[in-house]
Amino acid sequence: MKQKIRNLMLRLALTLAMVVFALPSLSFGSCETEEVIIHNKYLGACGYTDSSSFTLDKDTYITRIRIWYDTSIGGDTLSATLSGSNGYTNSSGEITKEGCYGVWCAAMFNINQILKAGTYTLKADSKSVCSNPSGATTLILYGCDAEEQLPDDSLEGINPPNGISTVDANANPNNAPV
């Protein structure tokens, strides 16, 4: 019985150690301060489209994209695909509606990654997205400059359990734990 408990405790300790050492390699990328990157403003009668395009002049960390759509056409959920001229493709699955005014609701598409400079098109699964007479939609891009993104190896805000400490293997690699 004691042997089983000892083996269980050893496995638990090894698992905890692997988690602690894996934390720095996990991606925690996000914006310190989320900003509006692109905002197509329009307060008027909407036409309908299923796509919206935008151009980034530099690599940018995008947290989310908001579009305004008619739920009487698009329903309570919307699916969309974001594609770029550099071969980038990201499918949203279902985008659930958020703040609404009548049948018009905002749909948020969570991206949370760096998009390279270039032109991108967000294509919805229905022609329910609001567009102004020039064809621009009410798209809003949220995010931050790629250089301002929090570093992936940042341990800020991560506190290991009592008795466990983090080790900087670069400071003294000969004494680093294995």
mmCIF file of C-alpha atoms in Angstrom:
data_model
loop_
_atom_site.group_PDB
_atom_site.id
_atom_site.type_symbol
_atom_site.label_atom_id
_atom_site.label_comp_id
_atom_site.label_asym_id
_atom_site.label_seq_id
_atom_site.Cartn_x
_atom_site.Cartn_y
_atom_site.Cartn_z
ATOM 1 C CA MET A 1 0.000 0.000 0.000
ATOM 2 C CA LYS A 2 2.842 2.384 0.919
ATOM 3 C CA GLN A 3 4.535 1.578 -2.394
ATOM 4 C CA LYS A 4 1.363 2.492 -4.345
ATOM 5 C CA ILE A 5 1.070 5.817 -2.521
ATOM 6 C CA ARG A 6 4.772 6.517 -3.084
ATOM 7 C CA ASN A 7 4.392 5.754 -6.831
ATOM 8 C CA LEU A 8 1.320 7.979 -7.033
ATOM 9 C CA MET A 9 3.137 10.852 -5.303
ATOM 10 C CA LEU A 10 6.156 10.425 -7.595
ATOM 11 C CA ARG A 11 3.947 10.530 -10.698
ATOM 12 C CA LEU A 12 2.161 13.606 -9.365
ATOM 13 C CA ALA A 13 5.476 15.371 -8.665
ATOM 14 C CA LEU A 14 6.825 14.514 -12.140
ATOM 15 C CA THR A 15 3.636 15.748 -13.801
ATOM 16 C CA LEU A 16 3.769 19.008 -11.839
ATOM 17 C CA ALA A 17 7.449 19.490 -12.742
ATOM 18 C CA MET A 18 6.685 18.967 -16.455
ATOM 19 C CA VAL A 19 3.890 21.556 -16.288
ATOM 20 C CA VAL A 20 6.126 24.115 -14.552
ATOM 21 C CA PHE A 21 8.926 23.666 -17.097
ATOM 22 C CA ALA A 22 6.491 23.707 -20.038
ATOM 23 C CA LEU A 23 4.859 27.006 -19.007
ATOM 24 C CA PRO A 24 7.513 29.246 -20.591
ATOM 25 C CA SER A 25 7.080 27.531 -23.966
ATOM 26 C CA LEU A 26 3.314 27.962 -24.048
ATOM 27 C CA SER A 27 1.933 30.857 -26.084
ATOM 28 C CA PHE A 28 0.288 33.501 -23.922
ATOM 29 C CA GLY A 29 0.399 36.154 -26.656
ATOM 30 C CA SER A 30 -2.047 39.006 -26.265
ATOM 31 C CA CYS A 31 -2.145 42.769 -26.331
ATOM 32 C CA GLU A 32 -1.199 44.729 -23.248
ATOM 33 C CA THR A 33 -3.730 47.336 -24.399
ATOM 34 C CA GLU A 34 -6.262 46.400 -27.079
ATOM 35 C CA GLU A 35 -6.784 49.170 -29.635
ATOM 36 C CA VAL A 36 -9.015 49.711 -32.650
ATOM 37 C CA ILE A 37 -6.783 49.005 -35.675
ATOM 38 C CA ILE A 38 -9.375 49.593 -38.427
ATOM 39 C CA HIS A 39 -12.851 51.045 -37.960
ATOM 40 C CA ASN A 40 -15.195 51.360 -40.936
ATOM 41 C CA LYS A 41 -17.692 53.846 -39.506
ATOM 42 C CA TYR A 42 -21.157 54.032 -41.003
ATOM 43 C CA LEU A 43 -24.496 55.062 -39.548
ATOM 44 C CA GLY A 44 -27.045 54.763 -42.309
ATOM 45 C CA ALA A 45 -29.150 52.352 -44.293
ATOM 46 C CA CYS A 46 -27.347 49.066 -44.858
ATOM 47 C CA GLY A 47 -27.055 47.084 -48.016
ATOM 48 C CA TYR A 48 -26.194 43.391 -47.750
ATOM 49 C CA THR A 49 -22.990 41.569 -48.532
ATOM 50 C CA ASP A 50 -21.256 38.401 -47.413
ATOM 51 C CA SER A 51 -17.689 39.720 -47.478
ATOM 52 C CA SER A 52 -15.532 42.517 -46.172
ATOM 53 C CA SER A 53 -11.904 43.295 -47.016
ATOM 54 C CA PHE A 54 -9.203 45.194 -45.183
ATOM 55 C CA THR A 55 -5.492 45.864 -45.648
ATOM 56 C CA LEU A 56 -2.794 45.812 -42.986
ATOM 57 C CA ASP A 57 0.298 47.878 -43.853
ATOM 58 C CA LYS A 58 2.439 46.008 -41.301
ATOM 59 C CA ASP A 59 2.362 42.796 -39.261
ATOM 60 C CA THR A 60 -0.302 43.301 -36.579
ATOM 61 C CA TYR A 61 -1.535 41.244 -33.638
ATOM 62 C CA ILE A 62 -5.316 40.952 -34.157
ATOM 63 C CA THR A 63 -7.413 39.935 -31.159
ATOM 64 C CA ARG A 64 -10.852 39.997 -32.817
ATOM 65 C CA ILE A 65 -12.935 41.286 -35.699
ATOM 66 C CA ARG A 66 -16.423 42.731 -35.297
ATOM 67 C CA ILE A 67 -18.992 42.813 -38.081
ATOM 68 C CA TRP A 68 -22.582 44.079 -37.977
ATOM 69 C CA TYR A 69 -25.166 41.743 -39.508
ATOM 70 C CA ASP A 70 -28.928 41.286 -39.926
ATOM 71 C CA THR A 71 -30.088 38.335 -37.790
ATOM 72 C CA SER A 72 -33.360 38.071 -39.729
ATOM 73 C CA ILE A 73 -31.165 36.878 -42.633
ATOM 74 C CA GLY A 74 -28.054 35.478 -40.896
ATOM 75 C CA GLY A 75 -29.759 33.921 -37.872
ATOM 76 C CA ASP A 76 -28.472 33.793 -34.300
ATOM 77 C CA THR A 77 -25.083 32.468 -35.380
ATOM 78 C CA LEU A 78 -22.893 33.156 -38.357
ATOM 79 C CA SER A 79 -19.907 31.299 -39.776
ATOM 80 C CA ALA A 80 -17.072 33.115 -41.501
ATOM 81 C CA THR A 81 -13.682 32.492 -43.071
ATOM 82 C CA LEU A 82 -10.796 34.954 -43.024
ATOM 83 C CA SER A 83 -8.322 34.602 -45.890
ATOM 84 C CA GLY A 84 -5.287 36.608 -46.971
ATOM 85 C CA SER A 85 -3.245 37.079 -50.106
ATOM 86 C CA ASN A 86 -0.279 35.405 -48.392
ATOM 87 C CA GLY A 87 -2.135 32.056 -48.181
ATOM 88 C CA TYR A 88 -3.556 32.675 -44.714
ATOM 89 C CA THR A 89 -6.919 31.020 -43.954
ATOM 90 C CA ASN A 90 -8.829 30.847 -40.673
ATOM 91 C CA SER A 91 -12.371 29.544 -40.288
ATOM 92 C CA SER A 92 -14.402 30.876 -37.376
ATOM 93 C CA GLY A 93 -16.893 28.121 -36.903
ATOM 94 C CA GLU A 94 -19.939 29.819 -35.421
ATOM 95 C CA ILE A 95 -19.823 33.472 -34.414
ATOM 96 C CA THR A 96 -22.490 34.138 -31.813
ATOM 97 C CA LYS A 97 -24.297 37.457 -31.896
ATOM 98 C CA GLU A 98 -23.510 40.074 -29.288
ATOM 99 C CA GLY A 99 -24.959 43.560 -28.628
ATOM 100 C CA CYS A 100 -28.007 44.121 -30.844
ATOM 101 C CA TYR A 101 -30.211 46.952 -32.053
ATOM 102 C CA GLY A 102 -33.410 45.419 -33.404
ATOM 103 C CA VAL A 103 -32.447 42.676 -35.866
ATOM 104 C CA TRP A 104 -28.927 44.126 -36.326
ATOM 105 C CA CYS A 105 -26.298 42.497 -34.116
ATOM 106 C CA ALA A 106 -22.542 42.575 -33.708
ATOM 107 C CA ALA A 107 -20.722 39.320 -34.402
ATOM 108 C CA MET A 108 -17.235 38.854 -32.914
ATOM 109 C CA PHE A 109 -14.681 36.646 -34.659
ATOM 110 C CA ASN A 110 -11.801 35.858 -32.235
ATOM 111 C CA ILE A 111 -8.429 35.728 -34.024
ATOM 112 C CA ASN A 112 -5.718 36.160 -31.325
ATOM 113 C CA GLN A 113 -2.689 35.953 -33.605
ATOM 114 C CA ILE A 114 -0.314 38.039 -35.684
ATOM 115 C CA LEU A 115 -1.537 38.702 -39.222
ATOM 116 C CA LYS A 116 1.163 39.559 -41.763
ATOM 117 C CA ALA A 117 0.961 42.785 -43.766
ATOM 118 C CA GLY A 118 -1.397 42.347 -46.737
ATOM 119 C CA THR A 119 -5.030 42.304 -47.801
ATOM 120 C CA TYR A 120 -7.548 40.038 -46.059
ATOM 121 C CA THR A 121 -11.156 39.121 -46.805
ATOM 122 C CA LEU A 122 -13.698 38.027 -44.203
ATOM 123 C CA LYS A 123 -16.429 35.996 -45.914
ATOM 124 C CA ALA A 124 -19.623 35.171 -44.004
ATOM 125 C CA ASP A 125 -21.888 32.218 -44.801
ATOM 126 C CA SER A 126 -24.827 34.521 -45.682
ATOM 127 C CA LYS A 127 -25.383 37.897 -47.358
ATOM 128 C CA SER A 128 -26.417 39.489 -44.072
ATOM 129 C CA VAL A 129 -23.436 41.768 -43.331
ATOM 130 C CA CYS A 130 -24.127 45.525 -43.366
ATOM 131 C CA SER A 131 -22.455 47.471 -46.197
ATOM 132 C CA ASN A 132 -22.620 51.177 -46.981
ATOM 133 C CA PRO A 133 -23.292 52.551 -50.503
ATOM 134 C CA SER A 134 -19.552 52.369 -51.347
ATOM 135 C CA GLY A 135 -19.492 48.664 -50.435
ATOM 136 C CA ALA A 136 -17.467 49.059 -47.216
ATOM 137 C CA THR A 137 -18.848 47.203 -44.219
ATOM 138 C CA THR A 138 -19.017 48.155 -40.548
ATOM 139 C CA LEU A 139 -15.976 45.993 -39.801
ATOM 140 C CA ILE A 140 -13.838 46.836 -36.755
ATOM 141 C CA LEU A 141 -10.421 45.227 -36.192
ATOM 142 C CA TYR A 142 -9.123 45.112 -32.601
ATOM 143 C CA GLY A 143 -5.532 44.375 -31.586
ATOM 144 C CA CYS A 144 -2.095 45.977 -31.228
ATOM 145 C CA ASP A 145 1.247 46.377 -32.994
ATOM 146 C CA ALA A 146 3.047 43.046 -33.274
ATOM 147 C CA GLU A 147 6.065 44.555 -31.441
ATOM 148 C CA GLU A 148 3.855 45.589 -28.497
ATOM 149 C CA GLN A 149 2.459 42.094 -28.045
ATOM 150 C CA LEU A 150 3.279 40.574 -24.656
ATOM 151 C CA PRO A 151 6.171 38.124 -25.089
ATOM 152 C CA ASP A 152 5.258 34.454 -25.325
ATOM 153 C CA ASP A 153 7.876 33.535 -22.714
ATOM 154 C CA SER A 154 6.605 36.045 -20.145
ATOM 155 C CA LEU A 155 5.910 34.522 -16.759
ATOM 156 C CA GLU A 156 4.341 37.716 -15.445
ATOM 157 C CA GLY A 157 1.255 36.853 -13.447
ATOM 158 C CA ILE A 158 2.103 33.141 -13.254
ATOM 159 C CA ASN A 159 2.812 31.952 -9.742
ATOM 160 C CA PRO A 160 4.075 28.402 -9.306
ATOM 161 C CA PRO A 161 2.699 26.334 -6.417
ATOM 162 C CA ASN A 162 4.359 26.598 -2.978
ATOM 163 C CA GLY A 163 7.678 24.795 -2.863
ATOM 164 C CA ILE A 164 8.255 25.101 -6.621
ATOM 165 C CA SER A 165 10.491 27.836 -8.001
ATOM 166 C CA THR A 166 11.306 28.842 -11.546
ATOM 167 C CA VAL A 167 14.905 28.461 -12.728
ATOM 168 C CA ASP A 168 16.664 30.561 -15.372
ATOM 169 C CA ALA A 169 18.695 27.915 -17.193
ATOM 170 C CA ASN A 170 20.509 30.635 -19.160
ATOM 171 C CA ALA A 171 22.026 32.135 -15.985
ATOM 172 C CA ASN A 172 23.925 28.963 -15.085
ATOM 173 C CA PRO A 173 23.212 26.171 -17.597
ATOM 174 C CA ASN A 174 25.649 23.733 -15.907
ATOM 175 C CA ASN A 175 23.503 23.734 -12.761
ATOM 176 C CA ALA A 176 20.142 23.762 -14.542
ATOM 177 C CA PRO A 177 17.780 20.957 -13.509
ATOM 178 C CA VAL A 178 17.240 18.177 -16.021
#
